[in-house]
PDB file of C-alpha atoms and ligand atoms in Angstrom:
ATOM      1  CA  MET A 145       3.729  -1.051  -0.087  1.00  0.00           C
ATOM      2  CA  PRO A 146       0.101  -0.207  -0.800  1.00  0.00           C
ATOM      3  CA  VAL A 147      -1.088   3.129   0.752  1.00  0.00           C
ATOM      4  CA  ILE A 148      -4.575   3.208   1.556  1.00  0.00           C
ATOM      5  CA  SER A 149      -6.498   6.357   2.663  1.00  0.00           C
ATOM      6  CA  PHE A 150      -9.988   6.566   4.346  1.00  0.00           C
ATOM      7  CA  ALA A 151     -11.861   9.742   3.395  1.00  0.00           C
ATOM      8  CA  ASN A 152     -15.362  11.210   3.562  1.00  0.00           C
ATOM      9  CA  ALA A 153     -15.877  14.991   3.925  1.00  0.00           C
ATOM     10  CA  LYS A 154     -18.804  14.335   6.326  1.00  0.00           C
ATOM     11  CA  GLY A 155     -17.600  13.835  10.057  1.00  0.00           C
ATOM     12  CA  GLY A 156     -18.547  10.605  11.771  1.00  0.00           C
ATOM     13  CA  ALA A 157     -19.041   8.475   8.533  1.00  0.00           C
ATOM     14  CA  GLY A 158     -16.932   5.559  10.110  1.00  0.00           C
ATOM     15  CA  LYS A 159     -13.451   6.362   8.773  1.00  0.00           C
ATOM     16  CA  THR A 160     -11.539   5.840  11.912  1.00  0.00           C
ATOM     17  CA  THR A 161     -13.288   2.600  12.815  1.00  0.00           C
ATOM     18  CA  ALA A 162     -12.772   1.131   9.300  1.00  0.00           C
ATOM     19  CA  ALA A 163      -9.063   2.335   9.138  1.00  0.00           C
ATOM     20  CA  LEU A 164      -8.429   0.720  12.519  1.00  0.00           C
ATOM     21  CA  LEU A 165     -10.097  -2.561  11.783  1.00  0.00           C
ATOM     22  CA  LEU A 166      -8.292  -2.984   8.429  1.00  0.00           C
ATOM     23  CA  ALA A 167      -4.871  -2.206   9.990  1.00  0.00           C
ATOM     24  CA  THR A 168      -5.339  -4.415  13.175  1.00  0.00           C
ATOM     25  CA  GLU A 169      -6.552  -7.362  10.922  1.00  0.00           C
ATOM     26  CA  LEU A 170      -3.665  -6.757   8.273  1.00  0.00           C
ATOM     27  CA  ALA A 171      -1.355  -6.961  11.368  1.00  0.00           C
ATOM     28  CA  GLN A 172      -3.033 -10.026  12.568  1.00  0.00           C
ATOM     29  CA  GLN A 173      -2.289 -11.701   9.268  1.00  0.00           C
ATOM     30  CA  GLY A 174       1.361 -10.898   9.841  1.00  0.00           C
ATOM     31  CA  PHE A 175       1.782  -7.901   7.817  1.00  0.00           C
ATOM     32  CA  ARG A 176       3.586  -4.788   9.075  1.00  0.00           C
ATOM     33  CA  VAL A 177       1.357  -1.840   9.049  1.00  0.00           C
ATOM     34  CA  ALA A 178       1.882   1.766   9.543  1.00  0.00           C
ATOM     35  CA  ILE A 179      -1.072   4.080  10.403  1.00  0.00           C
ATOM     36  CA  ILE A 180      -0.603   7.676   9.519  1.00  0.00           C
ATOM     37  CA  ASP A 181      -3.154   9.537  11.854  1.00  0.00           C
ATOM     38  CA  ALA A 182      -3.942  12.651   9.749  1.00  0.00           C
ATOM     39  CA  ASP A 183      -6.819  13.551  11.818  1.00  0.00           C
ATOM     40  CA  PRO A 184      -6.206  16.386  14.248  1.00  0.00           C
ATOM     41  CA  GLN A 185      -8.521  14.717  16.615  1.00  0.00           C
ATOM     42  CA  HIS A 186      -6.081  12.009  16.876  1.00  0.00           C
ATOM     43  CA  TRP A 187      -8.376   9.042  17.804  1.00  0.00           C
ATOM     44  CA  ILE A 188      -6.040   6.309  16.654  1.00  0.00           C
ATOM     45  CA  SER A 189      -3.059   7.790  18.324  1.00  0.00           C
ATOM     46  CA  GLN A 190      -5.143   7.902  21.564  1.00  0.00           C
ATOM     47  CA  TRP A 191      -6.155   4.256  20.994  1.00  0.00           C
ATOM     48  CA  HIS A 192      -2.393   3.470  20.568  1.00  0.00           C
ATOM     49  CA  GLU A 193      -1.352   5.057  23.741  1.00  0.00           C
ATOM     50  CA  LEU A 194      -4.242   3.207  25.607  1.00  0.00           C
ATOM     51  CA  SER A 195      -3.292  -0.275  24.121  1.00  0.00           C
ATOM     52  CA  GLY A 196       0.518   0.074  24.374  1.00  0.00           C
ATOM     53  CA  PRO A 197       2.895  -1.550  21.732  1.00  0.00           C
ATOM     54  CA  GLN A 198       0.943  -3.616  19.280  1.00  0.00           C
ATOM     55  CA  ARG A 199       2.619  -6.458  17.276  1.00  0.00           C
ATOM     56  CA  ASN A 200       3.338  -5.271  13.653  1.00  0.00           C
ATOM     57  CA  ILE A 201       1.561  -1.909  14.212  1.00  0.00           C
ATOM     58  CA  GLU A 202       3.264   1.571  14.023  1.00  0.00           C
ATOM     59  CA  VAL A 203       1.195   4.868  14.499  1.00  0.00           C
ATOM     60  CA  ILE A 204       2.354   8.013  13.050  1.00  0.00           C
ATOM     61  CA  SER A 205       0.919  11.168  14.617  1.00  0.00           C
ATOM     62  CA  GLU A 206       1.676  14.905  14.215  1.00  0.00           C
ATOM     63  CA  VAL A 207       1.159  14.790  10.480  1.00  0.00           C
ATOM     64  CA  SER A 208       1.056  18.112   8.151  1.00  0.00           C
ATOM     65  CA  VAL A 209       0.720  18.725   4.661  1.00  0.00           C
ATOM     66  CA  ALA A 210       4.368  19.321   4.396  1.00  0.00           C
ATOM     67  CA  SER A 211       5.312  16.021   6.394  1.00  0.00           C
ATOM     68  CA  LEU A 212       2.857  13.666   4.760  1.00  0.00           C
ATOM     69  CA  GLN A 213       4.989  12.629   1.847  1.00  0.00           C
ATOM     70  CA  GLY A 214       8.073  12.277   4.015  1.00  0.00           C
ATOM     71  CA  HIS A 215       6.000   9.963   6.451  1.00  0.00           C
ATOM     72  CA  ILE A 216       4.977   7.866   3.527  1.00  0.00           C
ATOM     73  CA  ALA A 217       8.291   7.485   2.115  1.00  0.00           C
ATOM     74  CA  GLU A 218       9.447   6.347   5.512  1.00  0.00           C
ATOM     75  CA  CYS A 219       6.701   3.851   5.763  1.00  0.00           C
ATOM     76  CA  ALA A 220       7.590   2.386   2.653  1.00  0.00           C
ATOM     77  CA  ARG A 221      10.855   1.342   4.211  1.00  0.00           C
ATOM     78  CA  THR A 222       9.299  -0.277   7.197  1.00  0.00           C
ATOM     79  CA  ALA A 223       5.840  -1.351   6.519  1.00  0.00           C
ATOM     80  CA  ASP A 224       3.902  -3.862   4.186  1.00  0.00           C
ATOM     81  CA  TYR A 225       0.685  -1.539   4.293  1.00  0.00           C
ATOM     82  CA  THR A 226       0.146   1.962   5.072  1.00  0.00           C
ATOM     83  CA  VAL A 227      -3.315   3.019   6.227  1.00  0.00           C
ATOM     84  CA  ILE A 228      -4.151   6.798   6.481  1.00  0.00           C
ATOM     85  CA  ASP A 229      -6.887   8.044   8.714  1.00  0.00           C
ATOM     86  CA  LEU A 230      -8.171  11.491   7.393  1.00  0.00           C
ATOM     87  CA  ALA A 231     -10.446  14.191   9.310  1.00  0.00           C
ATOM     88  CA  GLY A 232     -13.987  14.692   7.891  1.00  0.00           C
ATOM     89  CA  ALA A 233     -12.942  17.639   5.701  1.00  0.00           C
ATOM     90  CA  ARG A 234     -11.986  18.488   2.211  1.00  0.00           C
ATOM     91  CA  ASP A 235      -8.940  20.365   2.875  1.00  0.00           C
ATOM     92  CA  ALA A 236      -5.097  20.483   1.861  1.00  0.00           C
ATOM     93  CA  ILE A 237      -4.040  17.493   3.888  1.00  0.00           C
ATOM     94  CA  VAL A 238      -7.013  15.196   2.442  1.00  0.00           C
ATOM     95  CA  THR A 239      -6.293  16.421  -0.893  1.00  0.00           C
ATOM     96  CA  THR A 240      -2.496  15.570  -0.458  1.00  0.00           C
ATOM     97  CA  ALA A 241      -3.324  12.067   1.056  1.00  0.00           C
ATOM     98  CA  LEU A 242      -5.741  11.267  -1.794  1.00  0.00           C
ATOM     99  CA  GLY A 243      -3.142  12.145  -4.534  1.00  0.00           C
ATOM    100  CA  LEU A 244      -0.554   9.882  -2.775  1.00  0.00           C
ATOM    101  CA  SER A 245      -2.866   6.897  -2.086  1.00  0.00           C
ATOM    102  CA  ASP A 246      -2.887   3.663  -4.030  1.00  0.00           C
ATOM    103  CA  HIS A 247      -6.477   3.306  -3.025  1.00  0.00           C
ATOM    104  CA  VAL A 248      -8.959   5.484  -1.469  1.00  0.00           C
ATOM    105  CA  MET A 249     -11.785   3.947   0.831  1.00  0.00           C
ATOM    106  CA  ILE A 250     -14.867   5.950   1.199  1.00  0.00           C
ATOM    107  CA  PRO A 251     -16.933   4.852   4.201  1.00  0.00           C
ATOM    108  CA  VAL A 252     -20.415   5.682   3.903  1.00  0.00           C
ATOM    109  CA  GLN A 253     -23.470   4.867   6.222  1.00  0.00           C
ATOM    110  CA  GLY A 254     -26.778   4.671   4.696  1.00  0.00           C
ATOM    111  CA  CYS A 255     -27.680   8.343   5.145  1.00  0.00           C
ATOM    112  CA  ALA A 256     -27.987  11.203   2.714  1.00  0.00           C
ATOM    113  CA  MET A 257     -25.370  13.418   4.451  1.00  0.00           C
ATOM    114  CA  ASP A 258     -22.860  10.663   4.277  1.00  0.00           C
ATOM    115  CA  ALA A 259     -23.385  10.313   0.706  1.00  0.00           C
ATOM    116  CA  ARG A 260     -23.107  14.112   0.164  1.00  0.00           C
ATOM    117  CA  GLY A 261     -19.761  13.878   1.950  1.00  0.00           C
ATOM    118  CA  ALA A 262     -18.839  10.938  -0.156  1.00  0.00           C
ATOM    119  CA  ALA A 263     -19.675  12.756  -3.255  1.00  0.00           C
ATOM    120  CA  GLN A 264     -17.427  15.538  -2.415  1.00  0.00           C
ATOM    121  CA  ILE A 265     -14.573  13.282  -1.973  1.00  0.00           C
ATOM    122  CA  LEU A 266     -15.522  11.582  -5.346  1.00  0.00           C
ATOM    123  CA  ASP A 267     -15.538  15.057  -6.990  1.00  0.00           C
ATOM    124  CA  LEU A 268     -11.997  15.867  -5.364  1.00  0.00           C
ATOM    125  CA  ILE A 269     -10.558  12.562  -6.746  1.00  0.00           C
ATOM    126  CA  GLY A 270     -11.987  13.470 -10.055  1.00  0.00           C
ATOM    127  CA  LEU A 271     -10.421  16.949  -9.855  1.00  0.00           C
ATOM    128  CA  ILE A 272      -6.973  15.389  -9.144  1.00  0.00           C
ATOM    129  CA  GLU A 273      -7.190  12.770 -11.719  1.00  0.00           C
ATOM    130  CA  GLU A 274      -8.114  15.352 -14.498  1.00  0.00           C
ATOM    131  CA  LYS A 275      -5.591  17.992 -13.450  1.00  0.00           C
ATOM    132  CA  GLY A 276      -2.790  15.365 -12.575  1.00  0.00           C
ATOM    133  CA  ARG A 277      -3.695  13.132 -15.666  1.00  0.00           C
ATOM    134  CA  LEU A 278      -3.572  10.337 -13.322  1.00  0.00           C
ATOM    135  CA  SER A 279      -5.907   7.717 -11.956  1.00  0.00           C
ATOM    136  CA  ILE A 280      -6.600   7.237  -8.201  1.00  0.00           C
ATOM    137  CA  PRO A 281      -8.412   3.765  -7.580  1.00  0.00           C
ATOM    138  CA  HIS A 282     -11.105   4.231  -4.949  1.00  0.00           C
ATOM    139  CA  SER A 283     -14.238   2.343  -3.491  1.00  0.00           C
ATOM    140  CA  VAL A 284     -17.254   3.011  -1.308  1.00  0.00           C
ATOM    141  CA  VAL A 285     -17.235   0.838   1.867  1.00  0.00           C
ATOM    142  CA  LEU A 286     -20.793   0.693   3.325  1.00  0.00           C
ATOM    143  CA  THR A 287     -20.465   1.024   7.330  1.00  0.00           C
ATOM    144  CA  ARG A 288     -22.431   0.594  10.287  1.00  0.00           C
ATOM    145  CA  VAL A 289     -24.955  -1.757   8.261  1.00  0.00           C
ATOM    146  CA  THR A 290     -27.389  -3.247  10.660  1.00  0.00           C
ATOM    147  CA  SER A 291     -28.887  -6.587  10.410  1.00  0.00           C
ATOM    148  CA  MET A 292     -31.982  -4.794   9.396  1.00  0.00           C
ATOM    149  CA  VAL A 293     -30.524  -3.843   6.121  1.00  0.00           C
ATOM    150  CA  THR A 294     -31.350  -6.710   3.897  1.00  0.00           C
ATOM    151  CA  THR A 295     -29.039  -8.306   1.378  1.00  0.00           C
ATOM    152  CA  ARG A 296     -31.376  -7.148  -1.299  1.00  0.00           C
ATOM    153  CA  ALA A 297     -31.339  -3.449  -0.066  1.00  0.00           C
ATOM    154  CA  LEU A 298     -27.442  -3.520  -0.097  1.00  0.00           C
ATOM    155  CA  LEU A 299     -27.250  -5.071  -3.518  1.00  0.00           C
ATOM    156  CA  ALA A 300     -29.726  -2.131  -4.595  1.00  0.00           C
ATOM    157  CA  ILE A 301     -27.217   0.336  -3.076  1.00  0.00           C
ATOM    158  CA  LYS A 302     -24.452  -1.247  -4.793  1.00  0.00           C
ATOM    159  CA  GLY A 303     -26.003  -1.332  -8.300  1.00  0.00           C
ATOM    160  CA  LEU A 304     -26.993   2.214  -7.936  1.00  0.00           C
ATOM    161  CA  LEU A 305     -23.288   3.324  -7.260  1.00  0.00           C
ATOM    162  CA  GLN A 306     -21.853   0.766  -9.737  1.00  0.00           C
ATOM    163  CA  ALA A 307     -24.168   2.204 -12.518  1.00  0.00           C
ATOM    164  CA  ARG A 308     -22.412   5.600 -11.718  1.00  0.00           C
ATOM    165  CA  GLY A 309     -18.808   3.883 -12.213  1.00  0.00           C
ATOM    166  CA  VAL A 310     -18.188   3.751  -8.407  1.00  0.00           C
ATOM    167  CA  ASN A 311     -16.801   0.471  -7.032  1.00  0.00           C
ATOM    168  CA  VAL A 312     -18.305  -0.788  -3.903  1.00  0.00           C
ATOM    169  CA  VAL A 313     -16.552  -3.029  -1.448  1.00  0.00           C
ATOM    170  CA  ASN A 314     -18.394  -6.462  -1.295  1.00  0.00           C
ATOM    171  CA  THR A 315     -18.004  -6.728   2.636  1.00  0.00           C
ATOM    172  CA  PRO A 316     -19.930  -4.106   4.469  1.00  0.00           C
ATOM    173  CA  ILE A 317     -18.824  -3.150   7.920  1.00  0.00           C
ATOM    174  CA  VAL A 318     -21.546  -4.126  10.183  1.00  0.00           C
ATOM    175  CA  GLU A 319     -22.761  -2.096  13.067  1.00  0.00           C
ATOM    176  CA  ARG A 320     -20.963  -4.029  16.091  1.00  0.00           C
ATOM    177  CA  ASN A 321     -20.508  -3.108  19.763  1.00  0.00           C
ATOM    178  CA  ALA A 322     -16.881  -4.532  19.420  1.00  0.00           C
ATOM    179  CA  PHE A 323     -16.091  -1.866  16.852  1.00  0.00           C
ATOM    180  CA  ARG A 324     -16.851   0.875  19.442  1.00  0.00           C
ATOM    181  CA  GLU A 325     -15.332  -0.901  22.412  1.00  0.00           C
ATOM    182  CA  ILE A 326     -11.874  -1.231  20.614  1.00  0.00           C
ATOM    183  CA  PHE A 327     -11.553   2.534  21.246  1.00  0.00           C
ATOM    184  CA  ASP A 328     -12.422   2.351  24.950  1.00  0.00           C
ATOM    185  CA  CYS A 329     -10.562  -0.941  25.810  1.00  0.00           C
ATOM    186  CA  GLY A 330      -7.493  -0.495  23.583  1.00  0.00           C
ATOM    187  CA  GLY A 331      -5.879  -3.589  21.887  1.00  0.00           C
ATOM    188  CA  THR A 332      -7.695  -5.360  18.979  1.00  0.00           C
ATOM    189  CA  LEU A 333     -10.658  -7.610  18.355  1.00  0.00           C
ATOM    190  CA  HIS A 334      -8.339 -10.545  19.179  1.00  0.00           C
ATOM    191  CA  THR A 335      -7.344  -9.252  22.739  1.00  0.00           C
ATOM    192  CA  MET A 336     -10.864  -8.656  23.758  1.00  0.00           C
ATOM    193  CA  ASP A 337     -12.813 -11.004  26.076  1.00  0.00           C
ATOM    194  CA  PRO A 338     -15.681 -12.771  24.366  1.00  0.00           C
ATOM    195  CA  ALA A 339     -17.446 -13.131  27.519  1.00  0.00           C
ATOM    196  CA  LYS A 340     -17.611  -9.311  27.866  1.00  0.00           C
ATOM    197  CA  ILE A 341     -18.392  -8.288  24.218  1.00  0.00           C
ATOM    198  CA  SER A 342     -21.396  -9.297  22.546  1.00  0.00           C
ATOM    199  CA  ASN A 343     -21.136 -11.093  19.055  1.00  0.00           C
ATOM    200  CA  LEU A 344     -17.361 -10.676  19.274  1.00  0.00           C
ATOM    201  CA  ASP A 345     -16.910 -13.657  17.006  1.00  0.00           C
ATOM    202  CA  ARG A 346     -19.048 -12.033  14.331  1.00  0.00           C
ATOM    203  CA  ALA A 347     -17.237  -8.914  14.551  1.00  0.00           C
ATOM    204  CA  ARG A 348     -14.013 -10.584  14.199  1.00  0.00           C
ATOM    205  CA  GLU A 349     -15.432 -12.306  11.145  1.00  0.00           C
ATOM    206  CA  ASN A 350     -16.555  -9.285   9.638  1.00  0.00           C
ATOM    207  CA  ALA A 351     -13.303  -7.443  10.061  1.00  0.00           C
ATOM    208  CA  ARG A 352     -11.266 -10.375   8.647  1.00  0.00           C
ATOM    209  CA  ALA A 353     -13.513 -10.608   5.526  1.00  0.00           C
ATOM    210  CA  PHE A 354     -13.174  -6.773   4.963  1.00  0.00           C
ATOM    211  CA  ALA A 355      -9.329  -6.989   5.249  1.00  0.00           C
ATOM    212  CA  LEU A 356      -9.074 -10.290   3.032  1.00  0.00           C
ATOM    213  CA  GLU A 357     -11.191  -8.253   0.548  1.00  0.00           C
ATOM    214  CA  VAL A 358      -8.767  -5.403   0.704  1.00  0.00           C
ATOM    215  CA  MET A 359      -5.752  -7.705   0.454  1.00  0.00           C
ATOM    216  CA  ARG A 360      -7.067  -9.421  -2.806  1.00  0.00           C
ATOM    217  CA  VAL A 361      -7.375  -5.793  -4.299  1.00  0.00           C
ATOM    218  CA  LEU A 362      -4.042  -4.402  -2.987  1.00  0.00           C
ATOM    219  CA  PRO A 363      -1.640  -7.460  -2.599  1.00  0.00           C
ATOM    220  CA  VAL A 364       1.261  -6.330  -0.757  1.00  0.00           C
ATOM    221  CA  ARG A 365       3.644  -6.815  -3.743  1.00  0.00           C
ATOM    222  CA  VAL A 366       1.997  -3.688  -5.289  1.00  0.00           C
ATOM    223  CA  VAL A 367       4.886  -1.279  -5.492  1.00  0.00           C
ATOM    224  CA  ARG A 368       4.687   2.575  -4.707  1.00  0.00           C
ATOM    225  CA  SER A 369       2.248   3.488  -7.354  1.00  0.00           C
ATOM    226  CA  GLN A 370       2.591   5.159 -10.648  1.00  0.00           C
ATOM    227  CA  PRO A 371      -0.213   7.513  -9.728  1.00  0.00           C
ATOM    228  CA  ALA A 372       1.472   8.682  -6.631  1.00  0.00           C
ATOM    229  CA  ARG A 373       4.773   9.314  -8.517  1.00  0.00           C
ATOM    230  CA  ARG A 374       2.819  11.343 -11.074  1.00  0.00           C
ATOM    231  CA  PHE A 375       1.086  13.378  -8.387  1.00  0.00           C
ATOM    232  CA  LEU A 376       4.301  14.350  -6.746  1.00  0.00           C
ATOM    233  CA  ARG A 377       5.574  15.515 -10.142  1.00  0.00           C
ATOM    234  CA  VAL A 378       2.361  17.543 -10.742  1.00  0.00           C
ATOM    235  CA  VAL A 379       2.639  19.333  -7.239  1.00  0.00           C
ATOM    236  CA  GLY A 380       6.491  19.967  -7.963  1.00  0.00           C
ATOM    237  CA  ASN A 381       7.730  17.671  -5.502  1.00  0.00           C
ATOM    238  CA  ALA A 382       9.064  14.766  -7.460  1.00  0.00           C
ATOM    239  CA  ALA A 383      10.659  12.112  -5.150  1.00  0.00           C
TER     240      ALA A 383
HETATM  241  N1  LIG B 459     -19.250  -0.356  12.413  1.00  0.00           N
HETATM  242  C1  LIG B 459     -19.597   0.177  13.635  1.00  0.00           C
HETATM  243  N2  LIG B 459     -20.229  -0.353  14.647  1.00  0.00           N
HETATM  244  C2  LIG B 459     -20.536   0.400  15.603  1.00  0.00           C
HETATM  245  N3  LIG B 459     -20.078   1.787  16.033  1.00  0.00           N
HETATM  246  C3  LIG B 459     -19.427   2.297  14.805  1.00  0.00           C
HETATM  247  C4  LIG B 459     -19.165   1.668  13.568  1.00  0.00           C
HETATM  248  N4  LIG B 459     -18.425   2.489  12.719  1.00  0.00           N
HETATM  249  C5  LIG B 459     -18.260   3.811  13.639  1.00  0.00           C
HETATM  250  N5  LIG B 459     -18.976   3.437  14.723  1.00  0.00           N
HETATM  251  C6  LIG B 459     -19.107   4.791  15.692  1.00  0.00           C
HETATM  252  O1  LIG B 459     -19.635   5.827  14.922  1.00  0.00           O
HETATM  253  C7  LIG B 459     -18.994   6.928  15.741  1.00  0.00           C
HETATM  254  C8  LIG B 459     -18.294   7.684  14.359  1.00  0.00           C
HETATM  255  O2  LIG B 459     -17.232   6.687  13.835  1.00  0.00           O
HETATM  256  P1  LIG B 459     -15.895   7.151  13.395  1.00  0.00           P
HETATM  257  O3  LIG B 459     -15.228   7.865  14.557  1.00  0.00           O
HETATM  258  O4  LIG B 459     -15.284   5.932  12.911  1.00  0.00           O
HETATM  259  O5  LIG B 459     -16.137   8.074  12.124  1.00  0.00           O
HETATM  260  P2  LIG B 459     -15.200   8.990  11.533  1.00  0.00           P
HETATM  261  O6  LIG B 459     -15.736   9.230  10.114  1.00  0.00           O
HETATM  262  O7  LIG B 459     -13.793   8.526  11.635  1.00  0.00           O
HETATM  263  O8  LIG B 459     -15.431  10.504  12.284  1.00  0.00           O
HETATM  264  P3  LIG B 459     -14.692  11.917  12.257  1.00  0.00           P
HETATM  265  O9  LIG B 459     -14.962  12.546  10.716  1.00  0.00           O
HETATM  266  O10 LIG B 459     -15.080  12.644  13.339  1.00  0.00           O
HETATM  267  O11 LIG B 459     -13.073  11.591  12.300  1.00  0.00           O
HETATM  268  C9  LIG B 459     -17.935   6.553  16.594  1.00  0.00           C
HETATM  269  O12 LIG B 459     -18.742   6.621  17.969  1.00  0.00           O
HETATM  270  C10 LIG B 459     -17.850   5.031  16.380  1.00  0.00           C
HETATM  271  O13 LIG B 459     -17.532   4.283  17.656  1.00  0.00           O
HETATM  272 MG1  LIG B 460     -12.147   9.798  12.255  1.00  0.00          MG
END
């Protein structure tokens, strides 16, 4: 069961939106998805309360540093994918989640502060990798990309990050009304009314392409990873 965390030390980078889009699309594809809501602001838990039970989705709230590992172990029994939404911080819970993840997604909007928040997460990953002698696969996800941003500009950003050895997800998450509305309406992109939400078909297409790319990188047969097990040994909590 792949564990995928969304992290950026800067608030408002698009973590929760990207995490929810991925989780709901994976569920739409028929996978059982657990979302661990490790953000004290509990946006995903509120979305879940508003939405009511959702097919293939389970949301775990009330997460602490001490309980995170147990939650992940429990999810491994019931879910095909676990998605962790983290606060815009660089604290103990973020550090623990990064160390227990099979892949860390770092959402970045095209602004300098977001990039700095992303750099803080990249530094933290580097530190855990060095101290724990393990490898934590990670990628930057470009978010809130507008149609004004040309493919050429995106390719330039991608090239720049790749030159520094940072992988960038091919599918950027576009700025869409539907991605905001999901938190106000509840449900998923697939339960929304296309007559009421502009460009819903494009939003669905974008979220699907993002999820398919993640599924290709992290097929469900990936078992609880080597890095996570080694991290647990390093923190003296071998499972
Ligand atoms: N692709 C998008 N299209 C439209 N609006 C978006 C998109 N991504 C994020 N937003 C909006 O931007 C704001 C911040 O996004 P979000 O809550 O996902 O960021 P976050 O990184 O989780 O923030 P925090 O650090 O506070 O948890 C929200 O109002 C959200 O609706
Ligand atoms: Mg958030």
